[in-house]
PDB file of C-alpha atoms and ligand atoms in Angstrom:
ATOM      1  CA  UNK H   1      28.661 -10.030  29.556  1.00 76.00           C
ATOM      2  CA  UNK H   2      32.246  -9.529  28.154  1.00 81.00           C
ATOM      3  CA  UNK H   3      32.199 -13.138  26.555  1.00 83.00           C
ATOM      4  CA  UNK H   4      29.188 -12.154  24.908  1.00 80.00           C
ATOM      5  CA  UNK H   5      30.245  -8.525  23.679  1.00 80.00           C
ATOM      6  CA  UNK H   6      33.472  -9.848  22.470  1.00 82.00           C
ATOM      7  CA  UNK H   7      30.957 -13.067  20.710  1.00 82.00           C
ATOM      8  CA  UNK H   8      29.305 -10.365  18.681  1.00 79.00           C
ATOM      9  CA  UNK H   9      32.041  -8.280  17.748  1.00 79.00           C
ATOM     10  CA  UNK H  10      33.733 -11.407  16.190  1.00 80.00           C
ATOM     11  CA  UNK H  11      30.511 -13.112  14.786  1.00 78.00           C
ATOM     12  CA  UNK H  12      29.186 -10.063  13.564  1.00 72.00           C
ATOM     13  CA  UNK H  13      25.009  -9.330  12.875  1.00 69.00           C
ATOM     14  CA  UNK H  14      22.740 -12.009  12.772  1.00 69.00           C
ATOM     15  CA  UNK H  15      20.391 -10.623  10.510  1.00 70.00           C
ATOM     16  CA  UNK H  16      21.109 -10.826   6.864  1.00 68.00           C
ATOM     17  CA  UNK H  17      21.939  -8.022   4.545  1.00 70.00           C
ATOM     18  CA  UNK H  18      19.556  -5.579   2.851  1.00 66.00           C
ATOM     19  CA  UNK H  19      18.607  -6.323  -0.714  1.00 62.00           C
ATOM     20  CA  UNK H  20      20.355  -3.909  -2.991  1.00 65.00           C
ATOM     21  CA  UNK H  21      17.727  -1.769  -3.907  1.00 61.00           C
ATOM     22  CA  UNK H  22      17.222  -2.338  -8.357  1.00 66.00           C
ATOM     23  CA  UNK H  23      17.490   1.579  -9.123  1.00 72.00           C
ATOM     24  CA  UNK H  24      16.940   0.596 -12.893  1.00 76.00           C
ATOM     25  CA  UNK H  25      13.872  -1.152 -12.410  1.00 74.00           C
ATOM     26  CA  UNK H  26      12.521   1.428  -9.919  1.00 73.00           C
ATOM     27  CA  UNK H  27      13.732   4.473 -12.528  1.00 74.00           C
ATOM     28  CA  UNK H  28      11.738   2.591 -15.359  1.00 77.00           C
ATOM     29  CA  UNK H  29       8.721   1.662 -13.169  1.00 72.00           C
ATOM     30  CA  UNK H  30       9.276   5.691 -12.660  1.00 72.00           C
ATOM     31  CA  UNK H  31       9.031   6.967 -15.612  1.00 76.00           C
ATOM     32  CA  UNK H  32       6.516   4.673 -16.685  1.00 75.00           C
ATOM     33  CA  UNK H  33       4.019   6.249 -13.452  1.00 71.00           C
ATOM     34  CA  UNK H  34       5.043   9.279 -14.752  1.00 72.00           C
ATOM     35  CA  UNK H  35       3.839   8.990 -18.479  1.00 75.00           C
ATOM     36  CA  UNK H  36       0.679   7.379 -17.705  1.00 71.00           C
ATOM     37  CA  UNK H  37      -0.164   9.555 -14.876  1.00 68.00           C
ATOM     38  CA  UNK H  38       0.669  12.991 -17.034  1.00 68.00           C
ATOM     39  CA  UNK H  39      -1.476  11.185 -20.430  1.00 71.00           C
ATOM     40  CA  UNK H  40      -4.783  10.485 -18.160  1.00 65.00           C
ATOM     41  CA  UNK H  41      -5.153  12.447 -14.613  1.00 64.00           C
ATOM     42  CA  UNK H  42      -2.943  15.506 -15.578  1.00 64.00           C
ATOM     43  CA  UNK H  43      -0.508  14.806 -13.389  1.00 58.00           C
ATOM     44  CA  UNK H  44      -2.848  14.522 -10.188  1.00 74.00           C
ATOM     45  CA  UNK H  45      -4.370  10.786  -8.460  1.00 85.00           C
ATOM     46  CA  UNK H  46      -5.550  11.441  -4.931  1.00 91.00           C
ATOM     47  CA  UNK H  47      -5.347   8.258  -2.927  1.00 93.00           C
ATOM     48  CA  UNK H  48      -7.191   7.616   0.428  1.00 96.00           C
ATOM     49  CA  UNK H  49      -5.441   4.937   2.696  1.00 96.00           C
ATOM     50  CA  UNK H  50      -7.576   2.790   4.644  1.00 96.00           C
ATOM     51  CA  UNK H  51      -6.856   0.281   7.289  1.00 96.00           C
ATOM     52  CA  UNK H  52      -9.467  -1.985   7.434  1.00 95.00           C
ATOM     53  CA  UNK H  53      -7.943  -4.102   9.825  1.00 94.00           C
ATOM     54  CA  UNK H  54      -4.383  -4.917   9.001  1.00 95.00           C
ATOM     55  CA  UNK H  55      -1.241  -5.724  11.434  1.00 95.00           C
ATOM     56  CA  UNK H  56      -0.110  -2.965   9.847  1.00 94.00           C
ATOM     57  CA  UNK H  57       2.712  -4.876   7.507  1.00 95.00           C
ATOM     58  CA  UNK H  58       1.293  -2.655   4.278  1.00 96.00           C
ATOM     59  CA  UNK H  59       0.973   0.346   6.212  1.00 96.00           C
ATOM     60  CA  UNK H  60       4.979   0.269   6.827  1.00 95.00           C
ATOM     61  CA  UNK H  61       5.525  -0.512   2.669  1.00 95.00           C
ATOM     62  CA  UNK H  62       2.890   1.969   2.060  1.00 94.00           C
ATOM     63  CA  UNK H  63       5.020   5.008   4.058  1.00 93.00           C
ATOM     64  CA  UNK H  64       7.742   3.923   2.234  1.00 93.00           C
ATOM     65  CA  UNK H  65       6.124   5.264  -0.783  1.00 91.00           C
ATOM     66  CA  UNK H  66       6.426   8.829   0.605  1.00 89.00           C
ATOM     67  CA  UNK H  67      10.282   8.552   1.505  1.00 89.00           C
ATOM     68  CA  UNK H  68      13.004  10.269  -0.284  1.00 88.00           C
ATOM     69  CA  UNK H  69      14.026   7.265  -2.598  1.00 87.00           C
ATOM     70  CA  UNK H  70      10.333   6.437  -3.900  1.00 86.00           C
ATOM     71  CA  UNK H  71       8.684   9.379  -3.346  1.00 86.00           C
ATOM     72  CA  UNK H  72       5.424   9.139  -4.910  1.00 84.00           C
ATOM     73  CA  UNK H  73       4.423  12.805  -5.054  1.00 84.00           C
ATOM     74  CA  UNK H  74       7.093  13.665  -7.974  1.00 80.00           C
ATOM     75  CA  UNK H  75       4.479  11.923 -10.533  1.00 78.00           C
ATOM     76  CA  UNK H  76       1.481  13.539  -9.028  1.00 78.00           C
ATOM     77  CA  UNK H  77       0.256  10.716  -6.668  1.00 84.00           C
ATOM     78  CA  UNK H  78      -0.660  11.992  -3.207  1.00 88.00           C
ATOM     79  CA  UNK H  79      -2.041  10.890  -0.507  1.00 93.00           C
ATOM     80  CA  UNK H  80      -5.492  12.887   0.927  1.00 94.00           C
ATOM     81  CA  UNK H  81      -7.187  13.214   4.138  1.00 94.00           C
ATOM     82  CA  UNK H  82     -10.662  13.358   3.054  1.00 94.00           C
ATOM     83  CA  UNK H  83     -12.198  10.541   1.242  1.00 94.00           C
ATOM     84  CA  UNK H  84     -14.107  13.640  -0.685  1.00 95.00           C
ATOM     85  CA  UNK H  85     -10.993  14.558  -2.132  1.00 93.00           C
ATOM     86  CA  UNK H  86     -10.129  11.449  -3.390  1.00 94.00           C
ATOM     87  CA  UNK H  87     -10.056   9.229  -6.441  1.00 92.00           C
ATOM     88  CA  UNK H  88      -8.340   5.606  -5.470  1.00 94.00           C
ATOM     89  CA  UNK H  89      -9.557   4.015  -1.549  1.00 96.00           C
ATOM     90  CA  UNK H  90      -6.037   1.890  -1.271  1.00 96.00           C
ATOM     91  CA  UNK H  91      -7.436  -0.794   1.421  1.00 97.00           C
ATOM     92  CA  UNK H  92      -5.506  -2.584   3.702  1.00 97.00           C
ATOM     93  CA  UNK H  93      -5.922  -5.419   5.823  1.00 94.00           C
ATOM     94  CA  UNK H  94      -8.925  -8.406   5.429  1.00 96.00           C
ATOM     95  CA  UNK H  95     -12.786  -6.391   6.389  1.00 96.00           C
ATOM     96  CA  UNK H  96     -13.031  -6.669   9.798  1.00 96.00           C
ATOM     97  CA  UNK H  97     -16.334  -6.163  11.407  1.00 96.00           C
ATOM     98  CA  UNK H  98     -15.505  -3.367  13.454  1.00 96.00           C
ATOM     99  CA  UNK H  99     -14.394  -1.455  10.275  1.00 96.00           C
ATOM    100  CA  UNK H 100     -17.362  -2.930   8.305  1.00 96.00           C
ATOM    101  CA  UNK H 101     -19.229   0.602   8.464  1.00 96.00           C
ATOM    102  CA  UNK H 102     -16.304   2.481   8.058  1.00 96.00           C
ATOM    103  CA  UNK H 103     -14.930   1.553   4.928  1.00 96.00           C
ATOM    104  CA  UNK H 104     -18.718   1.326   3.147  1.00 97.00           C
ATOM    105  CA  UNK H 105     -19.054   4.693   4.325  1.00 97.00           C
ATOM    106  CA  UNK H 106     -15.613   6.078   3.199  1.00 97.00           C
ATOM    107  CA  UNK H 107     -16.506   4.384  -0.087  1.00 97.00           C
ATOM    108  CA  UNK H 108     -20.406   6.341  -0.406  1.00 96.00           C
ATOM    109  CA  UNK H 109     -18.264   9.849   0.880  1.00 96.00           C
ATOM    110  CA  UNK H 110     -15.640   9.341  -2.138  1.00 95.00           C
ATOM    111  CA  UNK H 111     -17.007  10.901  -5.310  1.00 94.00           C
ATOM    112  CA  UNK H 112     -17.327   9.299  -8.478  1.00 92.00           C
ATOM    113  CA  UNK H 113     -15.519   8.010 -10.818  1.00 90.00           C
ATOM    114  CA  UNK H 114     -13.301   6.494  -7.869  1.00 92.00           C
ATOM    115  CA  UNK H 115     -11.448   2.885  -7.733  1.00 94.00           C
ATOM    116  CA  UNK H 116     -10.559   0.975  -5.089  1.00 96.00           C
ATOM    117  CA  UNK H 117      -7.108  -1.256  -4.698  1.00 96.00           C
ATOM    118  CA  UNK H 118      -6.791  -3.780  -2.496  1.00 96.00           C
ATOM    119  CA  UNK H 119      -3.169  -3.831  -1.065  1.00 96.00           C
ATOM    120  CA  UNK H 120      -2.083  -7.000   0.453  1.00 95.00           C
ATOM    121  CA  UNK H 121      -3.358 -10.705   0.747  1.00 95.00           C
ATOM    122  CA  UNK H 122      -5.296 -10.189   3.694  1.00 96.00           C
ATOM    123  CA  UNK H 123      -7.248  -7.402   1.428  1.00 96.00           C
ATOM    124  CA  UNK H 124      -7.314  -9.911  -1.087  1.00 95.00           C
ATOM    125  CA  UNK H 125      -9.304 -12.693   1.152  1.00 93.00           C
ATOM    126  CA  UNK H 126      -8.664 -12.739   4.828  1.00 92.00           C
ATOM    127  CA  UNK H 127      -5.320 -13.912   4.567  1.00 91.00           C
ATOM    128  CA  UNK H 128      -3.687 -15.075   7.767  1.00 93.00           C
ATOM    129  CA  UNK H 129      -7.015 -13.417   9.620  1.00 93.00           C
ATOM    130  CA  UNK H 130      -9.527 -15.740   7.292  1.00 91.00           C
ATOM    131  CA  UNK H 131     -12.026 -17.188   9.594  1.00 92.00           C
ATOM    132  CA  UNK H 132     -11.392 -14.729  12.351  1.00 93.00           C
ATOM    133  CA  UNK H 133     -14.662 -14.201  14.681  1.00 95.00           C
ATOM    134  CA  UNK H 134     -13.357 -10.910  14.092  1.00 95.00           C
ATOM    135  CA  UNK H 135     -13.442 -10.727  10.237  1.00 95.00           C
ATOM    136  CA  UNK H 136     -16.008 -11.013   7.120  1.00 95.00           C
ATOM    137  CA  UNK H 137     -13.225 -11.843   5.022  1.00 93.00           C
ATOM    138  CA  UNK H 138     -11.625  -9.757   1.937  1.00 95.00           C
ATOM    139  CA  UNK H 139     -12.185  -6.311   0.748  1.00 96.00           C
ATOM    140  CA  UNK H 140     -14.628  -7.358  -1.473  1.00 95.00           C
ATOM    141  CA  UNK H 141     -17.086  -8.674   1.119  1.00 95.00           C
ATOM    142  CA  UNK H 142     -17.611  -4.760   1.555  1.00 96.00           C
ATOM    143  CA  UNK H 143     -16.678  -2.741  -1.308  1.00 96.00           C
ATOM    144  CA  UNK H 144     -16.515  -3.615  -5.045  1.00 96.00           C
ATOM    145  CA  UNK H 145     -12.796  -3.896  -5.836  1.00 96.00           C
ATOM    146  CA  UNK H 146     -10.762  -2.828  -8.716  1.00 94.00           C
ATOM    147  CA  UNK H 147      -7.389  -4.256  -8.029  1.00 94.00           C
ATOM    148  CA  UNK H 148      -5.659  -6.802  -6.056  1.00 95.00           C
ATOM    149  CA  UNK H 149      -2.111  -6.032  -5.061  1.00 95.00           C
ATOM    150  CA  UNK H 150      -0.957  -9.285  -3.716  1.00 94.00           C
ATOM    151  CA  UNK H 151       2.003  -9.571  -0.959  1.00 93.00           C
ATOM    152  CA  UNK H 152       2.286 -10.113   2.811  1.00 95.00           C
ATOM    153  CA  UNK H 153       3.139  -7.283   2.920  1.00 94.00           C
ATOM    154  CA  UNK H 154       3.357  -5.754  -1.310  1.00 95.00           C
ATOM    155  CA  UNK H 155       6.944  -4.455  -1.579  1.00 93.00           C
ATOM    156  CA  UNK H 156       6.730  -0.348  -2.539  1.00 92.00           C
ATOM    157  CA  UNK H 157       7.504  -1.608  -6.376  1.00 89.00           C
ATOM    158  CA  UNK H 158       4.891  -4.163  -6.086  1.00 91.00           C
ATOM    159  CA  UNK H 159       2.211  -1.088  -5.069  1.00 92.00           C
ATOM    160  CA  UNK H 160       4.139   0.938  -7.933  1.00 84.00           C
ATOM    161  CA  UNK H 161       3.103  -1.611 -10.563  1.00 83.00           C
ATOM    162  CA  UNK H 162      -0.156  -1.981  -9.360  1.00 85.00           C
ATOM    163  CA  UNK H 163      -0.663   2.315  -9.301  1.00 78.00           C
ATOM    164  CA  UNK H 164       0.285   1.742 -12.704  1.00 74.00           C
ATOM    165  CA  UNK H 165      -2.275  -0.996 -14.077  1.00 77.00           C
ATOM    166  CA  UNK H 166      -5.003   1.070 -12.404  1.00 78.00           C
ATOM    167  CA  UNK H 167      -3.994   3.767 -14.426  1.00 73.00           C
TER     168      UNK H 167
HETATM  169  S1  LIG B 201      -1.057  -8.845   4.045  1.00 89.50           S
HETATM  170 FE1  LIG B 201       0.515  -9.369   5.592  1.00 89.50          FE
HETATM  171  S2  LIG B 201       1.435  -7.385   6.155  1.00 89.50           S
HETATM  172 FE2  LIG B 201      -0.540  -6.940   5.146  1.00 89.50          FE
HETATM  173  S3  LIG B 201      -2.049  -6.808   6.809  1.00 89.50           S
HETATM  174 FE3  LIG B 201      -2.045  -8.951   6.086  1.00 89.50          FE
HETATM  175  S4  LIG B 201      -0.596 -10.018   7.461  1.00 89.50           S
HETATM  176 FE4  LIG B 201      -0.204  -7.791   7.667  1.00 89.50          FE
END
């Protein structure tokens, strides 16, 4: 045990450093939300998460969204409870059958005009779940689809950029 204490304090962590986090490209990506968001919602985009199936990779990028350094809410862009009170269905994971109902009926509850995004390559077409007994395959097999934010998992930039094509 004290061989391999003394080992680690030497050798240090085996798991490589954080990537420095690109504050410039995350303050223009910023302001950017920000402009387009103010010009055509007036400053408010409800967004409805929905797991459809997922290991839960996008959820974990998704939170991050919320945290102090993105923080999402500054330009407007909140997250809802209620598919009735919102205007974007961000899906994650491929459409599994047991969800099949669930997400056709989340889409019929959210009022129109609404989008839906597609977060993540399993969203996209199965991904690493394609052919699963337990899957009918991509969003799309389900709901019609606006976006595709590709990723396994989308980093919280990569679900910035896509927030701002949709708008
Ligand atoms: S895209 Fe990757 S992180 Fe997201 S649900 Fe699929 S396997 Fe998990």
């Amino acid at each position: 045990m004290r061989k391999t204490l003394l080992k680690s304090l030497i050798e240090g962590p085996l798991t490589e450093a954080a990537p420095g986090a690109d504050d410039a490209e995350l303050a223009a990506f910023a302001a950017e939300v920000d402009r387009k968001a103010r010009a055509r919602l007036g400053r408010s985009l409800a967004i409805r998460e929905i797991d459809a199936g997922s290991c839960n990779g996008c959820e974990l990028e998704i939170n991050a969204l919320g945290n102090a350094f993105y923080d999402l809410e500054r330009f407007g862009l909140r997250f809802v409870a209620s598919p009735r009170h919102a205007d974007v269905l961000l899906v994650t994971g491929p459409a599994t059958k047991n969800m099949e109902e669930a997400l056709a009926r989340t889409y019929q509850a959210t009022p129109a005009p609404k989008w839906v995004v597609a977060a993540g390559d399993c969203a996209f077409d199965g991904g690493v779940f394609a052919g699963s007994y337990a899957c009918i395959g991509g969003v799309s097999a389900v709901v019609p689809v606006d976006l595709y934010i590709p990723g396994c998992p989308p980093t919280p930039l990569s679900l910035l950029k896509g927030l701002i094509a949709l708008i």
